[in-house]
């Protein structure tokens, strides 16, 4: 898990990959659902065998498509596995990919959206895109430090989502805070699972801009009376 959406934690992928390299038989599969396309993931440099993500997070698209990269090492290793099934049959996927086709009927509307979004990413450039996400995260994190608290250790704060500990819940509950923002046309997420009500989450990924972030934070201050 590279970036944990419910807690706002980005795990130290470089450190984890370095440990994994000490064990040659281990394959490293990384869940990049809420980091891929927003943060550089050096698959070859880190020796990762697979990165897997959906398009509903940093790609800023409706859910329904999974994207992945597979190392040559994992590709060759997978050929030797009996009964490997259909979904992760990399050899079969490659045969279709070179045509280029999909193994089953594709969701064309989603593929058209992905094609358009990839074009936008290329025009923005990977460095500029990552910088935009880092800047949005920094803006949100500065705001949180002054008004609330972080759920995550600050050393591992995510550049795509911030999980905020509601230290003001005696004055305003998480539900009331979210409701007030929603009435003003803005949406933030409640905490997940046991963190519901104790935390809320602010996303800053995909197509969002610094202007969008500033609008949210300014409106949040109005609600808080800050």
CSV table of C-alpha atoms in Angstrom, one decimal:
chain,number,residue,atom,x,y,z
A,1,UNK,CA,0.0,0.0,0.0
A,2,UNK,CA,1.7,3.2,-1.2
A,3,UNK,CA,-0.9,5.8,-0.2
A,4,UNK,CA,-3.5,4.9,2.4
A,5,UNK,CA,-6.7,6.9,1.6
A,6,UNK,CA,-8.5,6.4,4.9
A,7,UNK,CA,-5.7,7.7,7.1
A,8,UNK,CA,-3.8,10.1,4.9
A,9,UNK,CA,-0.6,8.1,5.2
A,10,UNK,CA,2.0,7.8,2.4
A,11,UNK,CA,4.2,4.8,3.2
A,12,UNK,CA,8.0,5.1,2.6
A,13,UNK,CA,8.0,3.1,-0.6
A,14,UNK,CA,11.8,3.5,-1.1
A,15,UNK,CA,12.6,2.1,2.3
A,16,UNK,CA,10.2,-0.8,1.9
A,17,UNK,CA,11.5,-1.7,-1.5
A,18,UNK,CA,15.1,-1.6,-0.3
A,19,UNK,CA,14.2,-4.2,2.3
A,20,UNK,CA,12.4,-6.3,-0.2
A,21,UNK,CA,15.5,-6.4,-2.5
A,22,UNK,CA,17.3,-8.4,0.2
A,23,UNK,CA,15.0,-11.3,-0.5
A,24,UNK,CA,15.2,-12.2,-4.2
A,25,UNK,CA,12.3,-14.6,-4.2
A,26,UNK,CA,9.9,-11.9,-3.0
A,27,UNK,CA,7.8,-10.1,-5.6
A,28,UNK,CA,6.8,-6.5,-4.8
A,29,UNK,CA,3.2,-5.6,-5.7
A,30,UNK,CA,2.2,-2.0,-4.8
A,31,UNK,CA,-1.3,-0.7,-4.4
A,32,UNK,CA,-1.0,2.8,-5.9
A,33,UNK,CA,-4.7,3.5,-6.1
A,34,UNK,CA,-4.6,7.1,-4.7
A,35,UNK,CA,-1.0,8.0,-5.7
A,36,UNK,CA,-0.4,6.9,-9.3
A,37,UNK,CA,-0.3,9.9,-11.7
A,38,UNK,CA,0.0,12.4,-8.8
A,39,UNK,CA,3.3,11.1,-7.4
A,40,UNK,CA,6.3,9.7,-9.2
A,41,UNK,CA,6.6,6.0,-8.7
A,42,UNK,CA,10.0,4.8,-10.0
A,43,UNK,CA,9.1,1.2,-10.7
A,44,UNK,CA,12.4,0.2,-12.4
A,45,UNK,CA,14.6,2.2,-10.0
A,46,UNK,CA,12.9,0.7,-6.9
A,47,UNK,CA,12.7,-2.8,-8.3
A,48,UNK,CA,8.9,-3.0,-8.1
A,49,UNK,CA,7.3,-6.0,-9.8
A,50,UNK,CA,3.8,-4.5,-10.2
A,51,UNK,CA,1.9,-1.3,-9.6
A,52,UNK,CA,-1.8,-1.4,-9.6
A,53,UNK,CA,-4.4,1.4,-9.4
A,54,UNK,CA,-7.9,2.4,-10.3
A,55,UNK,CA,-8.7,5.6,-12.2
A,56,UNK,CA,-11.2,7.0,-9.6
A,57,UNK,CA,-8.6,8.8,-7.5
A,58,UNK,CA,-5.7,10.8,-8.8
A,59,UNK,CA,-6.7,10.1,-12.4
A,60,UNK,CA,-9.9,12.0,-11.7
A,61,UNK,CA,-12.2,9.7,-13.6
A,62,UNK,CA,-15.3,7.6,-12.8
A,63,UNK,CA,-14.5,4.2,-11.3
A,64,UNK,CA,-14.5,1.2,-13.6
A,65,UNK,CA,-10.9,0.8,-15.0
A,66,UNK,CA,-7.8,-0.7,-13.4
A,67,UNK,CA,-4.4,0.2,-14.7
A,68,UNK,CA,-1.2,-1.7,-13.9
A,69,UNK,CA,2.4,-2.1,-14.8
A,70,UNK,CA,4.2,-5.5,-14.6
A,71,UNK,CA,7.9,-6.1,-14.5
A,72,UNK,CA,9.6,-8.5,-16.9
A,73,UNK,CA,10.6,-10.6,-13.9
A,74,UNK,CA,7.0,-11.0,-12.7
A,75,UNK,CA,5.8,-11.6,-16.2
A,76,UNK,CA,8.2,-14.5,-16.7
A,77,UNK,CA,7.5,-15.8,-13.2
A,78,UNK,CA,3.7,-15.8,-13.8
A,79,UNK,CA,4.1,-18.1,-16.8
A,80,UNK,CA,5.2,-20.9,-14.5
A,81,UNK,CA,2.2,-20.7,-12.2
A,82,UNK,CA,-0.5,-23.3,-12.9
A,83,UNK,CA,-4.1,-22.3,-12.6
A,84,UNK,CA,-3.3,-18.6,-12.5
A,85,UNK,CA,-6.9,-17.7,-13.5
A,86,UNK,CA,-8.1,-15.1,-15.9
A,87,UNK,CA,-7.8,-11.6,-14.3
A,88,UNK,CA,-4.1,-11.8,-13.6
A,89,UNK,CA,-3.1,-13.9,-16.6
A,90,UNK,CA,-0.4,-11.5,-17.8
A,91,UNK,CA,0.6,-13.6,-20.8
A,92,UNK,CA,-3.0,-13.4,-22.1
A,93,UNK,CA,-3.3,-9.7,-21.4
A,94,UNK,CA,-0.1,-9.0,-23.3
A,95,UNK,CA,-1.4,-10.9,-26.4
A,96,UNK,CA,-4.4,-8.6,-26.5
A,97,UNK,CA,-2.5,-5.5,-25.6
A,98,UNK,CA,-0.1,-5.7,-28.6
A,99,UNK,CA,-3.1,-5.7,-31.1
A,100,UNK,CA,-4.3,-3.4,-29.2
A,101,UNK,CA,-7.4,-4.9,-27.7
A,102,UNK,CA,-8.9,-5.9,-24.4
A,103,UNK,CA,-9.6,-9.6,-23.5
A,104,UNK,CA,-13.3,-8.7,-23.0
A,105,UNK,CA,-15.8,-6.1,-24.2
A,106,UNK,CA,-14.4,-2.8,-23.0
A,107,UNK,CA,-16.3,0.0,-21.4
A,108,UNK,CA,-15.7,2.4,-24.2
A,109,UNK,CA,-17.0,5.5,-22.5
A,110,UNK,CA,-14.5,5.0,-19.7
A,111,UNK,CA,-11.7,4.3,-22.1
A,112,UNK,CA,-12.5,7.6,-24.0
A,113,UNK,CA,-12.3,9.4,-20.7
A,114,UNK,CA,-9.0,7.8,-19.9
A,115,UNK,CA,-7.6,8.7,-23.3
A,116,UNK,CA,-8.6,12.4,-22.8
A,117,UNK,CA,-7.3,12.5,-19.3
A,118,UNK,CA,-3.9,11.0,-20.3
A,119,UNK,CA,-3.6,13.7,-22.9
A,120,UNK,CA,-4.1,16.3,-20.3
A,121,UNK,CA,-1.5,14.7,-18.1
A,122,UNK,CA,1.0,14.7,-20.9
A,123,UNK,CA,0.3,18.4,-21.7
A,124,UNK,CA,0.8,19.3,-18.0
A,125,UNK,CA,3.9,17.3,-17.7
A,126,UNK,CA,4.8,14.8,-14.9
A,127,UNK,CA,7.0,17.2,-12.9
A,128,UNK,CA,4.4,20.0,-13.0
A,129,UNK,CA,1.7,17.6,-12.1
A,130,UNK,CA,3.6,16.3,-9.1
A,131,UNK,CA,4.5,19.9,-8.0
A,132,UNK,CA,0.8,20.9,-8.2
A,133,UNK,CA,-0.2,18.1,-5.9
A,134,UNK,CA,2.7,18.8,-3.5
A,135,UNK,CA,1.6,22.5,-3.4
A,136,UNK,CA,-2.0,21.7,-2.8
A,137,UNK,CA,-1.0,19.3,0.0
A,138,UNK,CA,1.2,21.9,1.6
A,139,UNK,CA,-1.6,24.5,1.6
A,140,UNK,CA,-4.0,22.1,3.3
A,141,UNK,CA,-1.5,20.9,5.8
A,142,UNK,CA,-0.5,24.4,6.8
A,143,UNK,CA,-4.2,25.1,7.4
A,144,UNK,CA,-4.7,22.0,9.5
A,145,UNK,CA,-1.7,22.7,11.7
A,146,UNK,CA,-3.2,26.1,12.7
A,147,UNK,CA,-6.8,24.8,13.3
A,148,UNK,CA,-7.0,21.1,13.9
A,149,UNK,CA,-4.5,18.2,14.1
A,150,UNK,CA,-3.3,15.4,11.8
A,151,UNK,CA,-4.3,11.8,12.3
A,152,UNK,CA,-1.1,10.6,10.6
A,153,UNK,CA,2.5,11.2,11.7
A,154,UNK,CA,3.6,14.3,9.9
A,155,UNK,CA,6.6,12.5,8.5
A,156,UNK,CA,4.3,10.4,6.4
A,157,UNK,CA,1.6,12.9,5.3
A,158,UNK,CA,0.0,12.1,1.9
A,159,UNK,CA,0.3,14.5,-1.0
A,160,UNK,CA,-3.2,13.6,-2.3
A,161,UNK,CA,-5.4,13.4,0.8
A,162,UNK,CA,-5.2,14.7,4.4
A,163,UNK,CA,-6.9,13.0,7.3
A,164,UNK,CA,-7.8,15.6,9.9
A,165,UNK,CA,-8.3,14.9,13.6
A,166,UNK,CA,-11.3,17.0,14.7
A,167,UNK,CA,-9.9,18.6,17.8
A,168,UNK,CA,-12.8,21.0,17.8
A,169,UNK,CA,-15.6,18.4,18.1
A,170,UNK,CA,-16.9,20.0,21.3
A,171,UNK,CA,-17.7,23.1,19.4
A,172,UNK,CA,-18.6,21.6,16.0
A,173,UNK,CA,-19.1,18.0,15.1
A,174,UNK,CA,-17.6,16.5,12.0
A,175,UNK,CA,-21.1,15.9,10.6
A,176,UNK,CA,-22.2,19.5,11.2
A,177,UNK,CA,-18.9,20.8,9.7
A,178,UNK,CA,-19.4,18.6,6.6
A,179,UNK,CA,-23.1,19.6,6.3
A,180,UNK,CA,-22.2,23.3,6.5
A,181,UNK,CA,-19.7,22.9,3.7
A,182,UNK,CA,-22.0,20.8,1.6
A,183,UNK,CA,-24.7,23.6,1.9
A,184,UNK,CA,-22.1,25.9,0.4
A,185,UNK,CA,-21.4,23.5,-2.5
A,186,UNK,CA,-18.2,21.9,-1.2
A,187,UNK,CA,-17.6,18.3,-0.2
A,188,UNK,CA,-15.2,16.7,2.2
A,189,UNK,CA,-15.3,13.1,3.4
A,190,UNK,CA,-16.0,11.7,6.9
A,191,UNK,CA,-13.5,9.5,8.6
A,192,UNK,CA,-13.6,5.9,7.6
A,193,UNK,CA,-14.7,3.0,9.9
A,194,UNK,CA,-13.7,3.6,13.5
A,195,UNK,CA,-12.4,7.0,12.6
A,196,UNK,CA,-15.9,8.2,11.5
A,197,UNK,CA,-16.8,11.3,13.4
A,198,UNK,CA,-13.3,11.6,14.9
A,199,UNK,CA,-11.7,12.6,11.7
A,200,UNK,CA,-12.6,14.1,8.3
A,201,UNK,CA,-10.7,13.9,5.0
A,202,UNK,CA,-9.8,16.6,2.5
A,203,UNK,CA,-8.8,15.4,-1.0
A,204,UNK,CA,-6.4,17.4,-3.0
A,205,UNK,CA,-5.7,15.3,-6.1
A,206,UNK,CA,-6.7,14.8,-9.7
A,207,UNK,CA,-7.8,18.0,-11.6
A,208,UNK,CA,-8.1,20.2,-8.5
A,209,UNK,CA,-6.1,23.4,-8.4
A,210,UNK,CA,-4.6,25.7,-5.7
A,211,UNK,CA,-7.6,28.0,-6.4
A,212,UNK,CA,-10.0,25.1,-5.6
A,213,UNK,CA,-8.1,24.4,-2.4
A,214,UNK,CA,-8.1,28.1,-1.3
A,215,UNK,CA,-11.9,28.3,-2.0
A,216,UNK,CA,-12.5,25.3,0.3
A,217,UNK,CA,-10.2,26.5,3.1
A,218,UNK,CA,-11.6,30.0,3.0
A,219,UNK,CA,-15.2,28.7,3.2
A,220,UNK,CA,-14.2,26.3,6.0
A,221,UNK,CA,-12.9,29.3,8.0
A,222,UNK,CA,-16.2,31.1,7.5
A,223,UNK,CA,-18.0,28.0,8.9
A,224,UNK,CA,-15.5,27.8,11.8
A,225,UNK,CA,-15.7,31.5,12.5
A,226,UNK,CA,-11.9,31.7,12.2
